[in-house]
Every structure is written in C-alpha cells, then in structure tokens.
Amino acid sequence: MSLVVENLSYEYVQGESVLSDYSLKIDEGELVVLVGPSGCGKSTLLHCVAGLCEPKSGTIYIDGKEVSQKKPYERGIGIMMQDQPLYEHLTVEKNIAFPLRARGDKKTDVSKFIDVLQLGDVAKQKVSKCSGGERRRVAFARAVVLKPRLLLLDEPFVSLNDELREIIMERIQDIGTTTLLVTHNLDSTLTTSKTIKKITLGSKTQG
C-alpha cells in the first residue's frame, strides 16, 4: 500500500500552522522514518493520515485513492500513538485481541505477539498495572494484530530498552508492510531503515 501526501496544512489555532504545504511519498513496502523535534508536526501528520484530524488543506492518497471521505476504520491503517489509549480494565491479552474481537474474528489467539514482545509474565494482568514499557508493547501489538497494509508509529521506542527496541524493529521489518515511523531521536535502532526522511516545518516535499 502506497501513501502520498500532497500540500498538507493543519492549524490548531487559526493563523498558526503546525504543517504548511507538506508533501510526502512512500512506496508500497517501504519503511520511512521521519525525524524532527517536538512540536514540528510529526504526530499531527500521522493523525491526518489516519483520519483522526481533518487538515486545513491538502490531499492524502492511500493506494492511489483519495481518502478524505473515508472514516479511520475504512483506511486499512494500523496506528500506534504516542499516548495510546488502552482498555485499563482489560488484561494485556484481551487488549491485544480486542481489534480481532471487534472485527468479529472467531480466532483471537494472540500468543505469538505475547511471546515475541516478551509479555508472557503480564499477559493475564490488567493493563492498568503495567509499566510504561509494557504498555508500549501492548500498543504496538494492537497496531499490528489486524495485519494492516499501512502502519503508522508515533515514538514506538519510548520507555523500551535496547533489546526490546531491536525486537520491535525486527517485527516491523518482518511484517513488511508500508510503515511511517516518527521520532524526535534517530538512534542506532533506526539506522537499518531502507529510507530515512526528515520532517521540518517549511519543508515542501519529502520522497
């Protein structure tokens, strides 16, 4: 699934642009890392692509089709937000399986995600009792459990040690889906990306 963003602009307050005529192109299967300081519009870009924010202007194409009229769940996207809301009263296992249940799947076995992300010790524990790093891993598993064709990741490595960062990076590459990952810090974990692009305010085109 390809992603094209054309001349996207967004304002939280009228007259104060967070994104201004920003364009980006990601080919199918490509892993792209966008790097920039806090407040430069990285998260806003993801939210616009996912349909969680409505841009002031610009066009977003997913697989060559304009998606402004499509609801978030119709876009075939998996998203992991920086402050990902989770179901605090549910266990880790049930949180990860929730998208499968919501879709009506009869098989909701998520043991492979629990094993790979080293969540076995807390699988039956309520998310409300999990550490920050455990919550991030649950959020990542939730984002990929439906095998989305486009994956949006906002600071996925926060609160994770080097080993877990490597595990998640390997999982992203194993999935092979088109991925847009945003971060404020380009560390060694991300240097394996095929393509690294930077987002900066005032930048016209990336791609």
Tab-separated table of C-alpha atoms in Angstrom:
chain	number	residue	atom	x	y	z
A	1	MET	CA	0.000	0.000	0.000
A	2	SER	CA	1.481	3.337	-1.052
A	3	LEU	CA	0.978	6.670	0.719
A	4	VAL	CA	1.047	10.098	-0.905
A	5	VAL	CA	0.518	13.345	0.999
A	6	GLU	CA	0.163	16.460	-1.136
A	7	ASN	CA	0.460	20.029	0.179
A	8	LEU	CA	-0.963	19.200	3.596
A	9	SER	CA	-1.599	22.078	6.006
A	10	TYR	CA	-3.007	21.945	9.518
A	11	GLU	CA	-3.754	24.599	12.133
A	12	TYR	CA	-4.613	24.011	15.778
A	13	VAL	CA	-5.175	27.757	16.131
A	14	GLN	CA	-6.239	29.914	13.200
A	15	GLY	CA	-3.214	31.533	11.611
A	16	GLU	CA	-0.702	29.260	13.375
A	17	SER	CA	0.250	26.372	11.094
A	18	VAL	CA	1.715	23.171	12.504
A	19	LEU	CA	2.073	21.766	8.997
A	20	SER	CA	2.314	24.007	5.947
A	21	ASP	CA	2.092	22.637	2.386
A	22	TYR	CA	3.833	19.439	3.458
A	23	SER	CA	4.194	16.645	0.904
A	24	LEU	CA	5.426	13.082	1.298
A	25	LYS	CA	5.535	9.957	-0.845
A	26	ILE	CA	6.050	6.418	0.458
A	27	ASP	CA	6.112	3.440	-1.879
A	28	GLU	CA	4.497	0.100	-1.100
A	29	GLY	CA	6.501	-1.923	1.428
A	30	GLU	CA	8.804	0.973	2.249
A	31	LEU	CA	9.856	1.792	5.797
A	32	VAL	CA	10.257	5.534	6.297
A	33	VAL	CA	11.448	7.272	9.448
A	34	LEU	CA	10.575	10.938	9.908
A	35	VAL	CA	12.734	12.770	12.406
A	36	GLY	CA	12.064	16.138	13.976
A	37	PRO	CA	11.830	17.992	17.300
A	38	SER	CA	8.711	18.033	19.454
A	39	GLY	CA	6.049	20.337	18.084
A	40	CYS	CA	7.138	20.238	14.431
A	41	GLY	CA	4.019	18.380	13.289
A	42	LYS	CA	5.083	14.732	13.240
A	43	SER	CA	2.166	13.412	15.307
A	44	THR	CA	-0.266	15.732	13.548
A	45	LEU	CA	0.787	14.275	10.205
A	46	LEU	CA	0.058	10.741	11.415
A	47	HIS	CA	-3.324	11.777	12.802
A	48	CYS	CA	-4.281	13.390	9.485
A	49	VAL	CA	-3.258	10.303	7.517
A	50	ALA	CA	-5.223	8.084	9.908
A	51	GLY	CA	-8.315	10.288	9.650
A	52	LEU	CA	-8.188	11.395	13.284
A	53	CYS	CA	-7.609	15.039	12.307
A	54	GLU	CA	-9.034	16.990	9.378
A	55	PRO	CA	-6.372	19.060	7.604
A	56	LYS	CA	-6.990	22.676	6.640
A	57	SER	CA	-5.958	21.851	3.086
A	58	GLY	CA	-4.143	19.227	1.063
A	59	THR	CA	-4.866	15.728	-0.155
A	60	ILE	CA	-3.996	12.260	1.117
A	61	TYR	CA	-3.894	9.258	-1.193
A	62	ILE	CA	-3.684	5.674	0.027
A	63	ASP	CA	-3.026	3.176	-2.742
A	64	GLY	CA	-3.746	5.894	-5.276
A	65	LYS	CA	-7.182	6.692	-3.864
A	66	GLU	CA	-8.083	9.965	-2.173
A	67	VAL	CA	-9.315	9.182	1.358
A	68	SER	CA	-10.698	12.411	2.820
A	69	GLN	CA	-14.234	10.973	2.872
A	70	LYS	CA	-13.173	7.687	4.441
A	71	LYS	CA	-13.537	7.037	8.144
A	72	PRO	CA	-10.428	5.916	10.084
A	73	TYR	CA	-11.510	2.266	10.185
A	74	GLU	CA	-12.037	2.272	6.411
A	75	ARG	CA	-8.451	3.243	5.587
A	76	GLY	CA	-6.742	-0.087	6.313
A	77	ILE	CA	-4.333	1.539	8.761
A	78	GLY	CA	-2.762	0.352	12.000
A	79	ILE	CA	-1.679	3.193	14.275
A	80	MET	CA	0.330	3.341	17.476
A	81	MET	CA	0.016	6.769	19.052
A	82	GLN	CA	2.484	8.332	21.441
A	83	ASP	CA	-0.089	8.273	24.253
A	84	GLN	CA	-2.017	5.248	23.075
A	85	PRO	CA	-5.297	4.787	24.968
A	86	LEU	CA	-5.729	1.225	26.195
A	87	TYR	CA	-8.578	-0.549	27.951
A	88	GLU	CA	-7.354	-0.234	31.525
A	89	HIS	CA	-9.846	-2.750	32.934
A	90	LEU	CA	-8.834	-5.475	30.466
A	91	THR	CA	-5.826	-7.766	30.613
A	92	VAL	CA	-2.836	-7.419	28.332
A	93	GLU	CA	-4.020	-10.439	26.363
A	94	LYS	CA	-7.548	-9.086	25.899
A	95	ASN	CA	-6.264	-5.637	24.938
A	96	ILE	CA	-4.175	-7.095	22.132
A	97	ALA	CA	-7.051	-9.313	20.973
A	98	PHE	CA	-9.654	-6.534	21.123
A	99	PRO	CA	-9.346	-5.438	17.449
A	100	LEU	CA	-9.843	-9.062	16.383
A	101	ARG	CA	-12.959	-9.406	18.519
A	102	ALA	CA	-14.304	-6.068	17.278
A	103	ARG	CA	-13.922	-7.293	13.697
A	104	GLY	CA	-15.831	-10.454	14.567
A	105	ASP	CA	-12.954	-12.910	14.195
A	106	LYS	CA	-13.642	-16.302	15.738
A	107	LYS	CA	-9.955	-16.965	16.306
A	108	THR	CA	-8.398	-14.442	18.652
A	109	ASP	CA	-5.192	-16.201	19.646
A	110	VAL	CA	-2.520	-13.546	20.241
A	111	SER	CA	0.053	-15.772	21.933
A	112	LYS	CA	2.646	-15.178	19.212
A	113	PHE	CA	2.561	-11.430	19.872
A	114	ILE	CA	2.815	-12.000	23.604
A	115	ASP	CA	5.804	-14.310	23.152
A	116	VAL	CA	7.704	-12.158	20.651
A	117	LEU	CA	7.181	-8.973	22.677
A	118	GLN	CA	8.086	-10.687	25.964
A	119	LEU	CA	4.730	-10.041	27.627
A	120	GLY	CA	4.170	-13.564	28.926
A	121	ASP	CA	4.611	-12.616	32.582
A	122	VAL	CA	1.883	-9.964	32.394
A	123	ALA	CA	-0.473	-11.498	29.810
A	124	LYS	CA	-3.218	-12.092	32.406
A	125	GLN	CA	-2.570	-8.815	34.218
A	126	LYS	CA	-4.744	-5.738	33.804
A	127	VAL	CA	-3.135	-3.043	31.677
A	128	SER	CA	-3.715	-0.527	34.479
A	129	LYS	CA	-0.961	-2.297	36.437
A	130	CYS	CA	1.569	-2.415	33.588
A	131	SER	CA	4.759	-0.391	33.343
A	132	GLY	CA	5.319	2.211	30.644
A	133	GLY	CA	7.417	-0.162	28.572
A	134	GLU	CA	4.832	-2.931	28.828
A	135	ARG	CA	2.084	-0.548	27.750
A	136	ARG	CA	4.101	0.494	24.689
A	137	ARG	CA	4.477	-3.133	23.659
A	138	VAL	CA	0.754	-3.745	24.101
A	139	ALA	CA	0.027	-0.687	21.960
A	140	PHE	CA	2.378	-1.929	19.246
A	141	ALA	CA	0.770	-5.376	19.236
A	142	ARG	CA	-2.682	-3.770	18.974
A	143	ALA	CA	-1.494	-1.769	15.954
A	144	VAL	CA	-0.269	-4.799	14.015
A	145	VAL	CA	-2.632	-7.574	15.106
A	146	LEU	CA	-5.016	-6.956	12.178
A	147	LYS	CA	-2.136	-7.086	9.692
A	148	PRO	CA	-2.713	-3.565	8.349
A	149	ARG	CA	-1.445	-2.604	4.909
A	150	LEU	CA	-0.206	0.740	6.242
A	151	LEU	CA	1.382	1.109	9.674
A	152	LEU	CA	1.770	4.457	11.471
A	153	LEU	CA	4.036	4.524	14.533
A	154	ASP	CA	4.474	7.529	16.823
A	155	GLU	CA	7.575	7.261	19.032
A	156	PRO	CA	7.303	3.450	19.313
A	157	PHE	CA	10.580	3.041	21.232
A	158	VAL	CA	9.793	5.286	24.212
A	159	SER	CA	10.320	3.502	27.573
A	160	LEU	CA	11.940	0.473	25.900
A	161	ASN	CA	15.450	-0.851	26.456
A	162	ASP	CA	17.812	-1.607	23.580
A	163	GLU	CA	16.815	-5.273	23.377
A	164	LEU	CA	13.106	-4.504	23.104
A	165	ARG	CA	13.750	-1.763	20.561
A	166	GLU	CA	15.565	-4.273	18.400
A	167	ILE	CA	12.733	-6.786	18.803
A	168	ILE	CA	10.109	-4.277	17.691
A	169	MET	CA	12.260	-3.084	14.802
A	170	GLU	CA	12.732	-6.668	13.653
A	171	ARG	CA	8.991	-7.247	13.907
A	172	ILE	CA	8.291	-4.155	11.781
A	173	GLN	CA	10.656	-5.417	9.108
A	174	ASP	CA	9.278	-8.970	9.281
A	175	ILE	CA	5.743	-7.707	8.707
A	176	GLY	CA	6.945	-5.943	5.584
A	177	THR	CA	4.001	-3.559	5.444
A	178	THR	CA	4.336	0.066	4.359
A	179	THR	CA	5.418	1.905	7.503
A	180	LEU	CA	5.717	5.544	8.521
A	181	LEU	CA	7.544	5.915	11.833
A	182	VAL	CA	8.061	9.274	13.517
A	183	THR	CA	10.547	10.064	16.268
A	184	HIS	CA	12.417	13.011	17.759
A	185	ASN	CA	15.609	10.991	18.121
A	186	LEU	CA	17.253	8.977	15.348
A	187	ASP	CA	19.179	6.317	17.262
A	188	SER	CA	21.079	3.249	16.128
A	189	THR	CA	17.922	1.130	16.201
A	190	LEU	CA	16.603	3.031	13.185
A	191	THR	CA	19.710	3.051	11.022
A	192	THR	CA	18.603	-0.214	9.409
A	193	SER	CA	15.719	1.586	7.724
A	194	LYS	CA	15.911	1.499	3.935
A	195	THR	CA	14.918	5.143	3.758
A	196	ILE	CA	15.196	7.929	6.304
A	197	LYS	CA	13.370	11.182	5.674
A	198	LYS	CA	13.206	14.223	7.904
A	199	ILE	CA	10.184	16.364	8.557
A	200	THR	CA	10.793	20.050	9.234
A	201	LEU	CA	8.439	22.998	9.207
A	202	GLY	CA	8.614	24.779	5.878
A	203	SER	CA	9.850	21.685	4.056
A	204	LYS	CA	7.878	21.260	0.843
A	205	THR	CA	8.421	17.710	-0.338
A	206	GLN	CA	9.859	14.504	1.049
A	207	GLY	CA	10.104	11.495	-1.227
